[in-house]
Short mmCIF file of C-alpha atoms and ligand atoms in Angstrom, two decimals:
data_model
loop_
_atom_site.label_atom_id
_atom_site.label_comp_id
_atom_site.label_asym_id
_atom_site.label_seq_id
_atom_site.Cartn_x
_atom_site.Cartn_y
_atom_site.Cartn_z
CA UNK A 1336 -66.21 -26.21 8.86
CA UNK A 1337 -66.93 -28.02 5.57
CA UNK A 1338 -64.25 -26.66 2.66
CA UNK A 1339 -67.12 -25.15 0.62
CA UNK A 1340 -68.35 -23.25 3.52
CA UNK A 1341 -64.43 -22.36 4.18
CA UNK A 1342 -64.10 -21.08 0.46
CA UNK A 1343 -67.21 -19.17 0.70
CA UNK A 1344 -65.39 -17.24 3.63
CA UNK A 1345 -62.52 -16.54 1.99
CA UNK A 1346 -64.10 -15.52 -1.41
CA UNK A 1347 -66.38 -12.95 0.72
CA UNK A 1348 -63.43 -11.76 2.48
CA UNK A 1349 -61.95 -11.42 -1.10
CA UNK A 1350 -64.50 -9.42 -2.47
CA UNK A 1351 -64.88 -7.45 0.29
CA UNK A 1352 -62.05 -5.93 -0.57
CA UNK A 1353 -60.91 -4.46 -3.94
CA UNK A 1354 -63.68 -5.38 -6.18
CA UNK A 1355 -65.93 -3.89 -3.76
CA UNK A 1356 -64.43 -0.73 -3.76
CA UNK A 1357 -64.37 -0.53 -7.51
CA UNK A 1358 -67.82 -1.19 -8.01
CA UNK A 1359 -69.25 1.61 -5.72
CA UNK A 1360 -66.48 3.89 -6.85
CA UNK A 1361 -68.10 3.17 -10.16
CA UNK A 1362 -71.69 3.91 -9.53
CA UNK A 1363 -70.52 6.63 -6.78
CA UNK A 1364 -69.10 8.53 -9.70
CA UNK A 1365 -71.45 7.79 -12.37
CA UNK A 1366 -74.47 8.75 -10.46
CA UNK A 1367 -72.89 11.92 -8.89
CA UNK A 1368 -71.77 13.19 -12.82
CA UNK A 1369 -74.44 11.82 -14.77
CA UNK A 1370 -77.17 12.98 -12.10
CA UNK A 1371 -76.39 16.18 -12.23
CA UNK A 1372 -75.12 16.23 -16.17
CA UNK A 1373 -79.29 14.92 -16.72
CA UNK A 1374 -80.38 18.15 -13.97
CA UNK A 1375 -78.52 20.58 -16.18
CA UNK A 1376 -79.90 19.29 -19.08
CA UNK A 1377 -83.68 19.30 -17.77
CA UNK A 1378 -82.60 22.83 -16.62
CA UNK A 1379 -81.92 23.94 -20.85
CA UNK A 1380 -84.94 22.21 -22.12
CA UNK A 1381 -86.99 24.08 -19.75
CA UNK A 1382 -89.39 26.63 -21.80
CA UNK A 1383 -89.04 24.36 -24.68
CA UNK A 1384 -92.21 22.76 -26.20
CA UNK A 1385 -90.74 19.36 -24.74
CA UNK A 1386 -92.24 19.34 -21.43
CA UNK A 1387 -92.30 15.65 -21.17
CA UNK A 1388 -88.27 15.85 -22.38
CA UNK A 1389 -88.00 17.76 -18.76
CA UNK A 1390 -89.84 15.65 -16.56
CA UNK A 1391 -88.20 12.55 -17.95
CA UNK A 1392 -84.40 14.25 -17.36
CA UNK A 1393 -85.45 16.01 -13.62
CA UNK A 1394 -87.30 12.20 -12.76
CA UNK A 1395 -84.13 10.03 -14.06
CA UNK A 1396 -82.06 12.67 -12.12
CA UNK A 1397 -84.29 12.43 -8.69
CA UNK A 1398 -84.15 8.85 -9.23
CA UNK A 1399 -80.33 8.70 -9.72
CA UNK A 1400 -79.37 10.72 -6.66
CA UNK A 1401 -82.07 8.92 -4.84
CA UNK A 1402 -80.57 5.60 -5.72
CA UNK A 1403 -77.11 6.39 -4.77
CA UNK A 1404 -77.98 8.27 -1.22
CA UNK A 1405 -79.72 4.69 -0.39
CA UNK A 1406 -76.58 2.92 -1.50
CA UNK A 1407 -74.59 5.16 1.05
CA UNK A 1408 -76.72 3.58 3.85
CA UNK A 1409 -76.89 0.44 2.75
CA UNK A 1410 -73.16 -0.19 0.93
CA UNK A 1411 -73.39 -4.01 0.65
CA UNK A 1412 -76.57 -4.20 -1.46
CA UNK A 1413 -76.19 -4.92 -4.81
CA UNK A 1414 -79.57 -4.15 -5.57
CA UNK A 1415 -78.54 -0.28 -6.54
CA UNK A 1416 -76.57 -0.73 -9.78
CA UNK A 1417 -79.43 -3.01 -11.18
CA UNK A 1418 -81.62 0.10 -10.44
CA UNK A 1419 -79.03 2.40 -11.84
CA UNK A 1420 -79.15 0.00 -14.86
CA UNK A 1421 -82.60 0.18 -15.40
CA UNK A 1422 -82.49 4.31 -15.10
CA UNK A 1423 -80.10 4.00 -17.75
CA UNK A 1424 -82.68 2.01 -19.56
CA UNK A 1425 -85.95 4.50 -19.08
CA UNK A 1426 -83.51 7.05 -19.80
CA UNK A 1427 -82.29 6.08 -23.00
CA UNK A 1428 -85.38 5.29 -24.47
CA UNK A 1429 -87.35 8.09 -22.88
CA UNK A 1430 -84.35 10.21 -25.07
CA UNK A 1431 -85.59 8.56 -28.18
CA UNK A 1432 -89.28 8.82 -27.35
CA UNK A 1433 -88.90 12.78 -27.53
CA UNK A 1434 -85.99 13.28 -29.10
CA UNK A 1435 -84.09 15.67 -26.96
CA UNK A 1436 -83.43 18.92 -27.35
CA UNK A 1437 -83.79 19.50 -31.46
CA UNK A 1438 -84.17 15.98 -31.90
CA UNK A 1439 -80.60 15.60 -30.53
CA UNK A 1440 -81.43 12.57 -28.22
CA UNK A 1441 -79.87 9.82 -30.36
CA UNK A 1442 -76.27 11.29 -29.81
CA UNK A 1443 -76.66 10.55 -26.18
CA UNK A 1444 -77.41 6.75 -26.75
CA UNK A 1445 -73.69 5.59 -27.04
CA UNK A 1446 -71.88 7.07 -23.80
CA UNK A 1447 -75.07 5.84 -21.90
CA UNK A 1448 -75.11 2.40 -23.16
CA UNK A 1449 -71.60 2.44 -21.89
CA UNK A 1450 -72.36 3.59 -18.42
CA UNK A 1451 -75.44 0.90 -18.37
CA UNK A 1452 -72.49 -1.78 -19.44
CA UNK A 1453 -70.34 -0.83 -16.76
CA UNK A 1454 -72.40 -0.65 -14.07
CA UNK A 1455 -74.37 -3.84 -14.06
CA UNK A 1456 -72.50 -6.98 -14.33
CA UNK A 1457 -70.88 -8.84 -17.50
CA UNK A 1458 -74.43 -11.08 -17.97
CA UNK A 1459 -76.64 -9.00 -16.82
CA UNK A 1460 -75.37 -6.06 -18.39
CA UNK A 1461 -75.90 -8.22 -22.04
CA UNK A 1462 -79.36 -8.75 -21.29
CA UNK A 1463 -80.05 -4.78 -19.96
CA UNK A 1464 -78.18 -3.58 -23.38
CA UNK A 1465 -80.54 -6.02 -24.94
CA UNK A 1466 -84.03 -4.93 -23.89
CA UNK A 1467 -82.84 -1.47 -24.20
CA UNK A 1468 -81.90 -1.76 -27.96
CA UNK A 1469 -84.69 -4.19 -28.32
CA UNK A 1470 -86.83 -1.16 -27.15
CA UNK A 1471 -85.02 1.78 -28.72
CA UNK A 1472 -85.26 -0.57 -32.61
CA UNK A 1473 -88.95 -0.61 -31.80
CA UNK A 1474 -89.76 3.08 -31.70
CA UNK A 1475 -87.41 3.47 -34.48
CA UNK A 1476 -89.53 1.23 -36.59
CA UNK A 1477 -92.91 2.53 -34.84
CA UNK A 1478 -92.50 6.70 -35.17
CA UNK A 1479 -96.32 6.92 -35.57
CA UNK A 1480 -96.36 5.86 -31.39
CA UNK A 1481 -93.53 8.47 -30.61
CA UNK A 1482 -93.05 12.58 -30.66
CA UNK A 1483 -89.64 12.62 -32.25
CA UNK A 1484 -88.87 12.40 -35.91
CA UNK A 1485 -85.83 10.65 -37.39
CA UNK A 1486 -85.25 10.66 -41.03
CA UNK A 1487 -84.70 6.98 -42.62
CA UNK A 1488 -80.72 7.79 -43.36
CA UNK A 1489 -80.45 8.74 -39.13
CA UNK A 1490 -82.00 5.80 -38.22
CA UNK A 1491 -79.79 3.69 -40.64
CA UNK A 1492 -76.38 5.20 -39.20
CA UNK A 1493 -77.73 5.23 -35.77
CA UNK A 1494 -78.01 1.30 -35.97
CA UNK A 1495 -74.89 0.66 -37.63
CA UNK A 1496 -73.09 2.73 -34.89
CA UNK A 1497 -74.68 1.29 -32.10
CA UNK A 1498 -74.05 -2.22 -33.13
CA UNK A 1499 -70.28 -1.64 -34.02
CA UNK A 1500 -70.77 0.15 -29.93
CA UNK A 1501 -71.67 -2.63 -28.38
CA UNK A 1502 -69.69 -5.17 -29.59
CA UNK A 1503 -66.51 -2.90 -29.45
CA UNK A 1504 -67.52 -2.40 -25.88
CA UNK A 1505 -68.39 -6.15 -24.68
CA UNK A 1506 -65.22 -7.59 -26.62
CA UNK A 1507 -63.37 -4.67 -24.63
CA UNK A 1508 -65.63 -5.41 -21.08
CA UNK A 1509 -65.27 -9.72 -22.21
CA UNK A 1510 -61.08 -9.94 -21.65
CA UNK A 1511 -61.17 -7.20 -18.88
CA UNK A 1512 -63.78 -9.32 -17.19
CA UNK A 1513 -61.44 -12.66 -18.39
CA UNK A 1514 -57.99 -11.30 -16.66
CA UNK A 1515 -60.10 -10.20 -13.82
CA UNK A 1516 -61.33 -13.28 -13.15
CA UNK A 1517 -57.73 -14.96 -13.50
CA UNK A 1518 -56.39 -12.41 -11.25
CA UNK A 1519 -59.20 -13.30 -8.62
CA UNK A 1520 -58.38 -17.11 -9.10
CA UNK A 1521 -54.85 -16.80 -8.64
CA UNK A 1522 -55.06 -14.51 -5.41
CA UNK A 1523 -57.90 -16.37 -4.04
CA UNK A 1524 -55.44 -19.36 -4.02
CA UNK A 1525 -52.43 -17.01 -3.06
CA UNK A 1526 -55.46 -16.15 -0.14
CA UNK A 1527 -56.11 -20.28 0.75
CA UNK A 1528 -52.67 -21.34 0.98
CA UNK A 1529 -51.85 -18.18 3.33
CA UNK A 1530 -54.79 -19.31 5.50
CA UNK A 1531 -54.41 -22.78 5.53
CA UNK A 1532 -51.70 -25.04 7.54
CA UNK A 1533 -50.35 -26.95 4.92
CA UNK A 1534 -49.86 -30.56 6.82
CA UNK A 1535 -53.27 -30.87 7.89
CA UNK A 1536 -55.14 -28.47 5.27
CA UNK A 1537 -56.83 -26.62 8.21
CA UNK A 1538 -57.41 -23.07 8.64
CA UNK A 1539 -54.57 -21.37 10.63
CA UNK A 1540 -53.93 -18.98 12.93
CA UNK A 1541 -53.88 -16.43 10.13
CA UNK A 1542 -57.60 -17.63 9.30
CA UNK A 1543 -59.05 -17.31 12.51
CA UNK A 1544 -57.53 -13.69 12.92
CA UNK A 1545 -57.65 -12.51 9.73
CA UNK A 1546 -61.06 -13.97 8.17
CA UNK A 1547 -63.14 -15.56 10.73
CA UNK A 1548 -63.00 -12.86 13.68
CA UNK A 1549 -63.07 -10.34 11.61
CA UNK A 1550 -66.43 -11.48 10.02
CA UNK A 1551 -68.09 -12.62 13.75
CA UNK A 1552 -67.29 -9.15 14.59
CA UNK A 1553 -68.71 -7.43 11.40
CA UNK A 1554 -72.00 -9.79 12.05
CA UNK A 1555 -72.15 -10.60 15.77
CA UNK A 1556 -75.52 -11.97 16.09
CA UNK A 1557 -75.01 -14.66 13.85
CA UNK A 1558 -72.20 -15.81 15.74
CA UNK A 1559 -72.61 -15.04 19.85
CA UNK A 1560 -72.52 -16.66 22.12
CA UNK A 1561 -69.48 -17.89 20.54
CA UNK A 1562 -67.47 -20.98 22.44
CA UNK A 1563 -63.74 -21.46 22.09
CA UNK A 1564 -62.13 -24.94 22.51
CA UNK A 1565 -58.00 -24.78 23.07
CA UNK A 1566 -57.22 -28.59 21.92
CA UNK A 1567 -53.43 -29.73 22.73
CA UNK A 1568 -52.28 -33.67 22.54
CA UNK A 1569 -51.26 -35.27 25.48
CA UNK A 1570 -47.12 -36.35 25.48
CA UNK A 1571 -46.50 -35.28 21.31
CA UNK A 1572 -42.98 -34.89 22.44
CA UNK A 1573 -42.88 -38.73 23.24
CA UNK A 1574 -44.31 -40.00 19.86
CA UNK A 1575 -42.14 -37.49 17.59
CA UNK A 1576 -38.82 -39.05 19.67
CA UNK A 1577 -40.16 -42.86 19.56
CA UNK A 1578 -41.32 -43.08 15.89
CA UNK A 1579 -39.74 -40.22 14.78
CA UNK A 1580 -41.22 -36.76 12.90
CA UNK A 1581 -42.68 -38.19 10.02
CA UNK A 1582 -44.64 -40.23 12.16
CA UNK A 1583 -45.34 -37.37 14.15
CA UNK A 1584 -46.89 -35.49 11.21
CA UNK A 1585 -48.58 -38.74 10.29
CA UNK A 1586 -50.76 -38.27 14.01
CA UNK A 1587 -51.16 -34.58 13.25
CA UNK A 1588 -53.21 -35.30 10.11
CA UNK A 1589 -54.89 -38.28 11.92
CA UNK A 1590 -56.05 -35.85 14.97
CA UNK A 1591 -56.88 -32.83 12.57
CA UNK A 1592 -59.03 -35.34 10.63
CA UNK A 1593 -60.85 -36.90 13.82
CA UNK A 1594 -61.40 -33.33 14.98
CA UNK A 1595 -62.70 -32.61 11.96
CA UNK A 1596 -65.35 -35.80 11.76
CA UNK A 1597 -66.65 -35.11 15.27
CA UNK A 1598 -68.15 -30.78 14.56
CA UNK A 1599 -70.73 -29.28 12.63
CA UNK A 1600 -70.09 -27.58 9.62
CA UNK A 1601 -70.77 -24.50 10.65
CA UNK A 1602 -67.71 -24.81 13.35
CA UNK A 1603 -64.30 -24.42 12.67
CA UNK A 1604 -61.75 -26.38 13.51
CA UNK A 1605 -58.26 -24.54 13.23
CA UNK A 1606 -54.56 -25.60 14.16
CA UNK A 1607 -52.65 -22.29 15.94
CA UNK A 1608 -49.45 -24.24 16.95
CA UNK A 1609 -47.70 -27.63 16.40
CA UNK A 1610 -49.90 -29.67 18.49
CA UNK A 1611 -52.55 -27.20 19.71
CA UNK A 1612 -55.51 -26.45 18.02
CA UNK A 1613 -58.56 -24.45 17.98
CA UNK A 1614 -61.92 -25.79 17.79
CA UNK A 1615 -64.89 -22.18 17.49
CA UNK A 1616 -68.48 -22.84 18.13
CA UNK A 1617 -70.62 -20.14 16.99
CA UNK A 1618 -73.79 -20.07 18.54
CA UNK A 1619 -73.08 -22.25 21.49
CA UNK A 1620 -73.34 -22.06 24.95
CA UNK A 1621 -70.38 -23.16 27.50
CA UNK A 1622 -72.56 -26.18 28.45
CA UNK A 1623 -73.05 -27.10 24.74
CA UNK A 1624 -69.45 -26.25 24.08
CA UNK A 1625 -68.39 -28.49 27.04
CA UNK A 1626 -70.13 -31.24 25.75
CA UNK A 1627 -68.59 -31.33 22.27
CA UNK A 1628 -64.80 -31.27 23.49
CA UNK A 1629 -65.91 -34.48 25.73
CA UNK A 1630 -67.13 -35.63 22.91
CA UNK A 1631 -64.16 -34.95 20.42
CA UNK A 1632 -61.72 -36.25 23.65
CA UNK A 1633 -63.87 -39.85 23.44
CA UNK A 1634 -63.24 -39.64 19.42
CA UNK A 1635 -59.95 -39.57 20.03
CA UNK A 1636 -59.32 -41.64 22.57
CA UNK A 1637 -61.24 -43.97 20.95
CA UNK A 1638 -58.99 -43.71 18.02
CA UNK A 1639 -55.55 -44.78 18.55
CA UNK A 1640 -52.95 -43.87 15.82
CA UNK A 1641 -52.49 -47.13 13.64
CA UNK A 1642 -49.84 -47.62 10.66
CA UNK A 1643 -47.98 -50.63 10.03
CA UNK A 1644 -47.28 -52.29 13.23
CA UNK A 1645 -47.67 -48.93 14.96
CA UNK A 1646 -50.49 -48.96 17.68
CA UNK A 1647 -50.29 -45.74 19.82
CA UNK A 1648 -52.89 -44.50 21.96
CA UNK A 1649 -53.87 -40.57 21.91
CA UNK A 1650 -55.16 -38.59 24.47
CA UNK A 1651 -55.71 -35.01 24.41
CA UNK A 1652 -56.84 -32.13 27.00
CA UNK A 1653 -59.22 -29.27 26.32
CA UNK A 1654 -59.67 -25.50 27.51
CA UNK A 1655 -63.18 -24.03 27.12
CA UNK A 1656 -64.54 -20.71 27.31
CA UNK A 1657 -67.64 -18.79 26.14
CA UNK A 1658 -67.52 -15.39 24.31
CA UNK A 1659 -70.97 -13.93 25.48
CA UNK A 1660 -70.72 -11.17 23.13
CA UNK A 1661 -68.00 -9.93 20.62
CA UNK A 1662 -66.24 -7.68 23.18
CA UNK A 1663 -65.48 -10.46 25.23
CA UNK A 1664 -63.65 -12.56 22.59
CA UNK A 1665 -60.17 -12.06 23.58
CA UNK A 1666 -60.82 -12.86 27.05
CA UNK A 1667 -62.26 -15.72 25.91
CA UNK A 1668 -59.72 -17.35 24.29
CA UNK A 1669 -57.06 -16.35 27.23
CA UNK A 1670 -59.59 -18.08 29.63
CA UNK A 1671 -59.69 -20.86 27.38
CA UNK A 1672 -55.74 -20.91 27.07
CA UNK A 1673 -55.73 -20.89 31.08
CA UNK A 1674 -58.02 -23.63 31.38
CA UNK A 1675 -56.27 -26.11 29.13
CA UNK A 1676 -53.24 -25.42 31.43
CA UNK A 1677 -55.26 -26.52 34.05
CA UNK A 1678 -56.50 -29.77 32.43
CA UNK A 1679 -52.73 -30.30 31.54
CA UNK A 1680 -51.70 -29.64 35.02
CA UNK A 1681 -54.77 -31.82 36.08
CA UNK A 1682 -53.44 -34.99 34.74
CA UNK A 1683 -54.18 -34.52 30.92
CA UNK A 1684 -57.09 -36.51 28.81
CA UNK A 1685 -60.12 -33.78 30.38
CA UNK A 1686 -62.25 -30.83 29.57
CA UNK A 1687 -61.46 -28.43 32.01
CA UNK A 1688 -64.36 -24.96 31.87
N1 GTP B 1307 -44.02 -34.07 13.91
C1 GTP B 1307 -44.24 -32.81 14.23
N2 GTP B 1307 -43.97 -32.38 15.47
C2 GTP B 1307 -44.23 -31.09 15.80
C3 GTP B 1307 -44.76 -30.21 14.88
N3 GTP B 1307 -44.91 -29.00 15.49
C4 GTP B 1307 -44.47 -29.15 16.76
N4 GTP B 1307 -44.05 -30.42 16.97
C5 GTP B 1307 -43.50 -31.02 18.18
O1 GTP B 1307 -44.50 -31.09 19.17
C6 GTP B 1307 -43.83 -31.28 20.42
C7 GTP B 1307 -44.57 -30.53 21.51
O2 GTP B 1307 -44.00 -30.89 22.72
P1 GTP B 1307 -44.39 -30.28 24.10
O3 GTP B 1307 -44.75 -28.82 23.92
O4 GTP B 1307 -43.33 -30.62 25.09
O5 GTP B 1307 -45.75 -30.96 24.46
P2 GTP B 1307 -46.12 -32.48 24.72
O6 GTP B 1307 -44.97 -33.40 24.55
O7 GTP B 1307 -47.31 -32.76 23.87
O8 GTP B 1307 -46.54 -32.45 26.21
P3 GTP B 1307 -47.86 -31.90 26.84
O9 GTP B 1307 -48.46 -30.95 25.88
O10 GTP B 1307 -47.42 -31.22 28.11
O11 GTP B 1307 -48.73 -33.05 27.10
C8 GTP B 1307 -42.40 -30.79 20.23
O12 GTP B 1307 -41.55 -31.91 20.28
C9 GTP B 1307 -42.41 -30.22 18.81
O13 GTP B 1307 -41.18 -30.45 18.15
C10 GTP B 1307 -45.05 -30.68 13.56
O14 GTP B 1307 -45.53 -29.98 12.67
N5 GTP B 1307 -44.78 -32.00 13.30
#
């Protein structure tokens, strides 16, 4: 697997976690209290002579609970707090339009634009707030096109207020969203260097448990038939006590890196022990699979180790299994464990299935 691809993993794996939470907390919260704060208000303008005030609070509050009942059933889209966003939008403006409940409406502007800010993200948001002011100055200017009234001197302080609003509240949402991202960096690395083995920079054990099952199991399809490849180098034992352990390292990175060369990006190639490693397929078959370790044992038997006057030869045997579907993937990997004992038992240097 290509290290982009890898940080894309980890990132999603990331995410998954606590910023996803906050975000739906977020719209969870502010659709549930502001849906039903717009019903009760559509609820005391009815009887008024603002019909249209009614419809527009009942809609936005249809729409609202409608929005966040489809982001129950679908919790990964992001789609839902742009919609949410642009409720915020109609309803703002649609407040200004009539004027609310004794021309009231412009008082509910501020905690609004607020919501709107918090819900969408940092850019977008600036561009939402934008239109939405853009809009709201426009019927302002234009009172001849809408059915409230606002005296000059309302109009004035209105602007005022909600310009000293928003920038209080994006200087305020700019550093949270600055130390958030910080935070994110610095556990995202905390996150690589826990998943990666730090001689050969591949994904560990950790990785493969942690990250990469977890994700073929949240997504099966795109990953099964999914083929495991046990990897362990012939006699390691005999080059660490010849050349020593440095040198020893110095063939680790060497075999990592051939492994490495000889996959797709798509497939991972892991190290779970000192000399073992484990090479996933997604999407292959045991025939396919079968083929690739003899091709990765030609690689690196091709490939002696070479350094200074150092010329050693390396061999290494191969277990493969197939994981049919995600229920099968921990028999998989024993059967693949058993079968490199039986290519290591079978004279070493072979694929054994
Ligand atoms: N240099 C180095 N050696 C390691 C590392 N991790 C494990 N080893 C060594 O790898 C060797 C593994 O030896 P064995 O399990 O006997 O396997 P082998 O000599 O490869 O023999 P077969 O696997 O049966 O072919 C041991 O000597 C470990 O000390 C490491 O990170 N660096």
């Amino acid at each position: 697997m290509d290290n982009a691809s890898l940080r894309q993993l980890l990132k999603g794996a990331q995410q998954d976690q606590a910023e996803r939470k906050r975000r739906r907390a977020t719209l969870y919260f502010i659709s549930y209290v502001g849906g039903t704060i717009m019903a009760f208000m559509a609820w005391l303008n009815v009887g008024t002579d603002n019909p249209l005030l009614v419809g527009m609070l009942a809609g936005s509050a249809a729409f609202v609970y409608a929005n966040v009942m489809l982001s129950h059933i679908f919790p990964r889209a992001d789609i839902f707090y742009y919609i949410a966003g642009l409720v915020v939008m109609f309803t703002i403006n649609g407040l200004i339009y009539t004027g609310g409940l004794n021309n009231t409406g412009l008082y509910f502007i501020f905690p609004l634009l607020f919501v709107q800010i918090v819900v969408v993200q940092f850019k977008p948001a600036l561009a939402y707030v934008a239109i939405t002011v853009g809009i709201a100055i426009f019927m302002l200017y234009n009172q001849n096109h809408i059915l409230a009234v606002y005296p000059d001197e309302h109009v004035s302080r209105f602007l005022i207020a909600t310009f000293c609003f928003i920038c209080v509240a994006f200087i305020g949402e700019n550093f949270w969203h600055q130390s958030r991202r910080e935070m994110l960096r610095e556990n995202f690395e905390r996150m690589r260097q826990a998943n990666t083995d730090p001689l050969t920079k591949l994904p560990n054990r950790r990785f493969l448990e942690a990250v990469f099952f977890e994700k073929a199991m949240q997504d099966p399809a795109a990953y099964f038939p999914l083929s495991a490849v046990v990897v362990d180098i012939d006699y390691f034992k005999k080059i660490n006590d010849t050349y020593g352990h440095d040198i020893g390292d110095e063939v680790l990175i060497h075999f990592a890196s051939l492994m490495k060369e000889t996959v797709r990006a798509t497939d991972v190639v892991a190290r779970t022990g000192g000399e073992e490693f484990l090479v996933l397929f997604p999407h292959a078959s045991l025939s396919q699979a079968v083929k690739l370790a003899e091709k990765m044992r030609k690689a690196i038997e091709a490939n002696p180790f070479v350094e200074g006057d150092i010329n050693h030869p390396i061999t290494a045997s191969f277990g493969v299994a197939t994981a049919l579907t995600d229920t099968s993937l921990h028999a998989c990997l024993k059967q693949a464990d058993d079968n490199l004992y039986k290519a290591k038992n079978g004279g070493r240097n072979r694929v054994v299935e």
